Short mmCIF file of C-alpha atoms in Angstrom, two decimals:
data_model
loop_
_atom_site.label_atom_id
_atom_site.label_comp_id
_atom_site.label_asym_id
_atom_site.label_seq_id
_atom_site.Cartn_x
_atom_site.Cartn_y
_atom_site.Cartn_z
CA MET A 431 76.99 -241.49 155.75
CA LYS A 432 74.98 -243.96 157.49
CA ILE A 433 72.15 -244.62 156.04
CA THR A 434 68.95 -244.91 158.96
CA PRO A 435 65.55 -245.71 158.83
CA ARG A 436 65.26 -242.04 160.43
CA PHE A 437 66.86 -241.20 157.49
CA ILE A 438 64.94 -242.25 155.20
CA SER A 439 61.45 -241.28 156.87
CA GLU A 440 62.93 -237.66 157.08
CA THR A 441 63.99 -238.04 153.62
CA ILE A 442 60.22 -238.92 152.26
CA ALA A 443 58.81 -236.23 154.46
CA ASN A 444 60.81 -233.68 153.39
CA ALA A 445 60.48 -234.42 149.44
CA LEU A 446 56.47 -235.20 150.40
CA ILE A 447 56.22 -230.72 151.43
CA ILE A 448 58.68 -229.64 149.49
CA GLY A 449 56.72 -231.41 146.47
CA GLY A 450 53.11 -230.60 147.76
CA THR A 451 54.25 -226.88 148.14
CA LEU A 452 55.69 -226.74 144.49
CA LEU A 453 52.50 -228.27 143.53
CA LEU A 454 49.72 -225.51 145.36
CA LEU A 455 51.99 -223.03 143.82
CA LEU A 456 51.53 -224.36 140.44
CA SER A 457 47.84 -224.74 140.85
CA LEU A 458 47.70 -220.86 142.19
CA TRP A 459 49.88 -219.60 139.46
CA PRO A 460 47.09 -218.76 136.92
CA THR A 461 45.71 -216.50 139.91
CA ILE A 462 48.49 -215.39 140.91
CA SER A 463 49.72 -214.14 137.90
CA SER A 464 47.00 -212.40 136.99
CA GLU A 465 46.28 -210.35 139.74
CA ALA A 466 50.05 -209.09 139.59
CA TRP A 467 49.67 -208.35 135.93
CA TYR A 468 46.41 -206.78 136.30
CA TRP A 469 47.48 -204.21 139.39
CA GLY A 470 50.76 -203.48 137.58
CA LYS A 471 48.97 -202.26 134.66
CA LYS A 472 46.62 -200.47 136.88
CA PHE A 473 49.65 -199.06 138.70
CA GLU A 474 51.23 -197.98 135.32
CA ARG A 475 48.00 -196.31 134.04
CA SER A 476 47.96 -194.24 137.21
CA ILE A 477 51.23 -193.35 136.73
CA LYS A 478 50.27 -191.81 133.32
CA CYS A 479 47.19 -190.51 134.32
CA ARG A 480 49.11 -187.99 136.65
CA ALA A 481 51.76 -187.15 134.22
CA LEU A 482 49.21 -186.25 132.17
CA LYS A 483 46.70 -184.78 134.13
CA ILE A 484 43.35 -187.16 133.60
CA ASP A 485 41.11 -188.49 135.97
CA CYS A 486 41.30 -192.02 136.12
CA SER A 487 38.57 -192.53 138.35
CA LYS A 488 36.26 -192.26 135.15
CA GLY A 489 37.59 -195.42 133.79
CA PRO A 490 39.55 -196.99 131.14
CA THR A 491 39.53 -194.64 128.06
CA SER A 492 42.46 -193.90 126.31
CA LEU A 493 45.07 -191.30 127.82
CA PHE A 494 44.55 -189.00 124.52
CA ALA A 495 40.42 -189.90 124.34
CA PRO A 496 39.68 -186.01 125.39
CA LEU A 497 41.44 -185.06 121.97
CA ALA A 498 39.83 -187.35 119.61
CA HIS A 499 35.96 -187.96 118.80
CA SER A 500 36.42 -191.29 117.04
CA PRO A 501 35.93 -194.80 119.27
CA THR A 502 39.54 -195.20 121.43
CA PRO A 503 42.00 -196.77 119.04
CA LEU A 504 42.63 -200.74 120.39
CA LYS A 505 46.23 -201.11 121.64
CA ILE A 506 46.64 -204.53 121.00
CA GLU A 507 45.99 -206.53 116.87
CA PRO A 508 42.94 -208.93 117.76
CA ALA A 509 43.26 -212.68 117.91
CA SER A 510 40.62 -213.09 115.04
CA LYS A 511 39.10 -210.84 112.70
CA GLU A 512 36.44 -213.13 112.34
CA PHE A 513 35.04 -213.28 114.97
CA GLY A 514 37.38 -212.00 118.37
CA LEU A 515 37.25 -210.63 122.00
CA VAL A 516 39.38 -207.93 123.27
CA ILE A 517 39.02 -206.53 126.96
CA GLU A 518 42.16 -204.36 127.10
CA LYS A 519 41.73 -203.81 130.94
CA ILE A 520 41.76 -207.72 132.02
CA GLY A 521 44.17 -208.68 129.10
CA VAL A 522 41.67 -210.70 127.28
CA ASN A 523 42.55 -210.67 123.64
CA ALA A 524 40.81 -214.27 122.27
CA PRO A 525 39.00 -215.92 118.91
CA VAL A 526 35.59 -216.97 119.49
CA ALA A 527 34.11 -219.86 118.62
CA ARG A 528 30.64 -219.14 116.95
CA ASP A 529 27.54 -221.07 117.34
CA VAL A 530 28.24 -223.93 120.16
CA SER A 531 26.17 -225.89 121.96
CA VAL A 532 25.68 -225.02 125.77
CA VAL A 533 24.21 -228.53 126.27
CA ASP A 534 26.45 -230.96 124.48
CA ARG A 535 29.31 -231.03 127.02
CA ASN A 536 31.87 -232.36 124.54
CA ALA A 537 31.49 -229.40 122.17
CA TYR A 538 31.95 -226.88 124.63
CA MET A 539 34.64 -228.01 126.22
CA GLU A 540 36.35 -228.41 122.79
CA ALA A 541 35.65 -224.82 121.76
CA LEU A 542 36.73 -223.40 125.40
CA ARG A 543 40.12 -225.09 123.91
CA ARG A 544 40.37 -223.17 121.33
CA GLY A 545 39.46 -219.74 123.37
CA VAL A 546 35.82 -218.22 124.02
CA ALA A 547 32.31 -220.12 122.99
CA HIS A 548 29.40 -217.97 121.60
CA ALA A 549 26.24 -219.77 122.42
CA ARG A 550 24.52 -221.09 119.93
CA GLY A 551 20.87 -219.62 119.08
CA THR A 552 21.96 -216.00 120.71
CA ALA A 553 22.31 -212.96 118.18
CA LYS A 554 25.47 -212.35 116.32
CA PRO A 555 27.42 -208.56 117.25
CA GLY A 556 25.59 -205.75 116.54
CA GLU A 557 22.30 -207.55 116.12
CA ILE A 558 19.40 -206.70 118.44
CA GLY A 559 19.40 -208.83 121.23
CA ASN A 560 21.86 -211.03 123.23
CA VAL A 561 25.31 -212.20 122.12
CA TYR A 562 26.28 -214.76 124.65
CA LEU A 563 29.96 -215.87 125.31
CA PHE A 564 31.57 -218.00 127.88
CA ALA A 565 34.58 -219.11 128.85
CA HIS A 566 37.38 -220.87 131.61
CA SER A 567 38.21 -219.04 134.67
CA SER A 568 40.26 -221.94 135.88
CA LEU A 569 43.47 -223.12 137.21
CA ASN A 570 44.57 -226.44 135.94
CA PHE A 571 45.41 -224.60 132.61
CA TRP A 572 47.77 -227.65 132.46
CA GLN A 573 44.09 -229.80 131.28
CA LEU A 574 41.86 -227.36 129.57
CA GLY A 575 44.49 -225.91 127.01
CA LYS A 576 45.54 -222.41 126.65
CA TYR A 577 42.69 -220.60 127.23
CA ALA A 578 42.16 -222.23 130.40
CA THR A 579 42.67 -218.77 132.02
CA VAL A 580 41.02 -215.83 129.82
CA PHE A 581 37.85 -214.74 131.88
CA ASN A 582 40.51 -215.08 135.21
CA LEU A 583 39.82 -211.42 135.47
CA LEU A 584 36.49 -211.00 134.45
CA ARG A 585 35.38 -209.92 138.02
CA LYS A 586 37.40 -206.86 137.91
CA LEU A 587 35.43 -205.12 135.41
CA GLU A 588 32.82 -202.40 136.57
CA PRO A 589 29.88 -200.36 134.84
CA GLY A 590 31.20 -198.06 132.37
CA ASP A 591 34.67 -200.71 131.04
CA LYS A 592 34.71 -200.89 127.41
CA VAL A 593 34.38 -204.50 125.36
CA ALA A 594 35.19 -204.80 121.84
CA LEU A 595 34.14 -207.51 119.73
CA ILE A 596 35.78 -207.95 116.08
CA TYR A 597 33.35 -209.86 113.54
CA GLU A 598 33.35 -210.39 110.34
CA GLU A 599 36.09 -207.53 110.09
CA LYS A 600 33.72 -205.21 112.12
CA ARG A 601 34.43 -203.69 115.25
CA TYR A 602 31.61 -203.64 117.89
CA ASP A 603 32.33 -202.00 121.04
CA TYR A 604 29.98 -202.39 124.40
CA GLN A 605 29.93 -200.89 127.28
CA VAL A 606 29.84 -203.02 130.92
CA THR A 607 26.64 -201.95 132.49
CA GLY A 608 26.21 -204.28 135.37
CA LYS A 609 27.78 -207.53 136.93
CA GLU A 610 26.15 -210.24 138.98
CA VAL A 611 26.63 -213.65 140.38
CA VAL A 612 24.17 -216.80 140.08
CA SER A 613 24.36 -220.01 142.00
CA GLY A 614 25.45 -222.98 140.29
CA PHE A 615 24.06 -224.25 136.61
CA ASP A 616 21.18 -220.95 136.22
CA THR A 617 20.17 -220.57 132.92
CA THR A 618 18.63 -217.34 133.57
CA PRO A 619 21.21 -215.18 132.06
CA LEU A 620 21.23 -217.24 128.82
CA LEU A 621 17.53 -217.22 128.34
CA GLU A 622 16.40 -213.55 128.94
CA LYS A 623 14.95 -211.35 126.68
CA VAL A 624 16.65 -208.35 125.77
CA SER A 625 15.46 -205.09 123.07
CA GLU A 626 18.69 -203.72 121.85
CA PRO A 627 22.12 -204.79 121.41
CA THR A 628 23.32 -206.77 124.39
CA LEU A 629 26.64 -208.95 125.48
CA THR A 630 26.73 -211.09 127.98
CA LEU A 631 30.08 -212.33 129.55
CA GLN A 632 29.25 -215.73 131.40
CA THR A 633 32.49 -217.39 133.42
CA CYS A 634 32.99 -219.65 136.71
CA HIS A 635 32.97 -217.87 139.86
CA PRO A 636 35.30 -217.80 141.94
CA PRO A 637 37.96 -218.83 139.70
CA GLY A 638 39.04 -222.75 139.75
CA THR A 639 35.62 -223.86 140.88
CA THR A 640 31.81 -224.46 139.07
CA LEU A 641 30.12 -223.44 142.48
CA ASN A 642 28.25 -219.89 140.63
CA ARG A 643 28.63 -218.09 137.54
CA LEU A 644 29.95 -214.44 137.10
CA ILE A 645 27.34 -212.74 134.68
CA VAL A 646 29.07 -209.27 132.91
CA THR A 647 26.31 -207.53 130.58
CA ALA A 648 26.94 -204.76 128.06
CA LYS A 649 25.91 -202.68 125.73
CA LEU A 650 26.45 -201.82 122.44
CA VAL A 651 27.86 -198.07 122.41
CA ALA A 652 29.66 -197.73 118.94
CA THR A 653 30.03 -199.49 115.68
CA GLU A 654 33.40 -199.16 113.50
CA PRO A 655 34.31 -200.03 110.42
#
């Protein structure tokens, strides 16, 4: 086969198109895979609820909750019993780094490579006050580490959903009460005063950008040793 300038230019053009497509798919893969997992779990739950004749519209409680009077057992082993976060609805199971500075970029970026960060100066689980946790919802997992996408599905949480914190071997169950999007680096949710045990979860929104912050709030509803 004779190699001509046209053949070379077409080969280069095709390679660039294929490479660009693969790079785009790689960048979007965290979002695509997270969405696929979420909707797969939702479909599976719907099938089970129908089989057991349970009303799924009341939220992601245990399928056997009507038969029990104690907090619903977790279906997964927490990543950390010293300080861990479990949100079964969206597949979150991560260790929490405590007392992380929110003004030292190097400190919080390093903490976020190891899981979810707990803002220094905010309450600990079970205390009166605001437990403030923040984590990535990013696309560039190859740069930010294992937990770069841990909060990609945080936007799926709705009032009534359950969030579990494990702190010093004790479990604290919180129930989502609200969700909002604030612009840029608004620190109001971080500094907000509360009079009861409260949990706030923060991440970037939409995933892969730093345009806004998604804020999810929850209240303590149960404590389990």
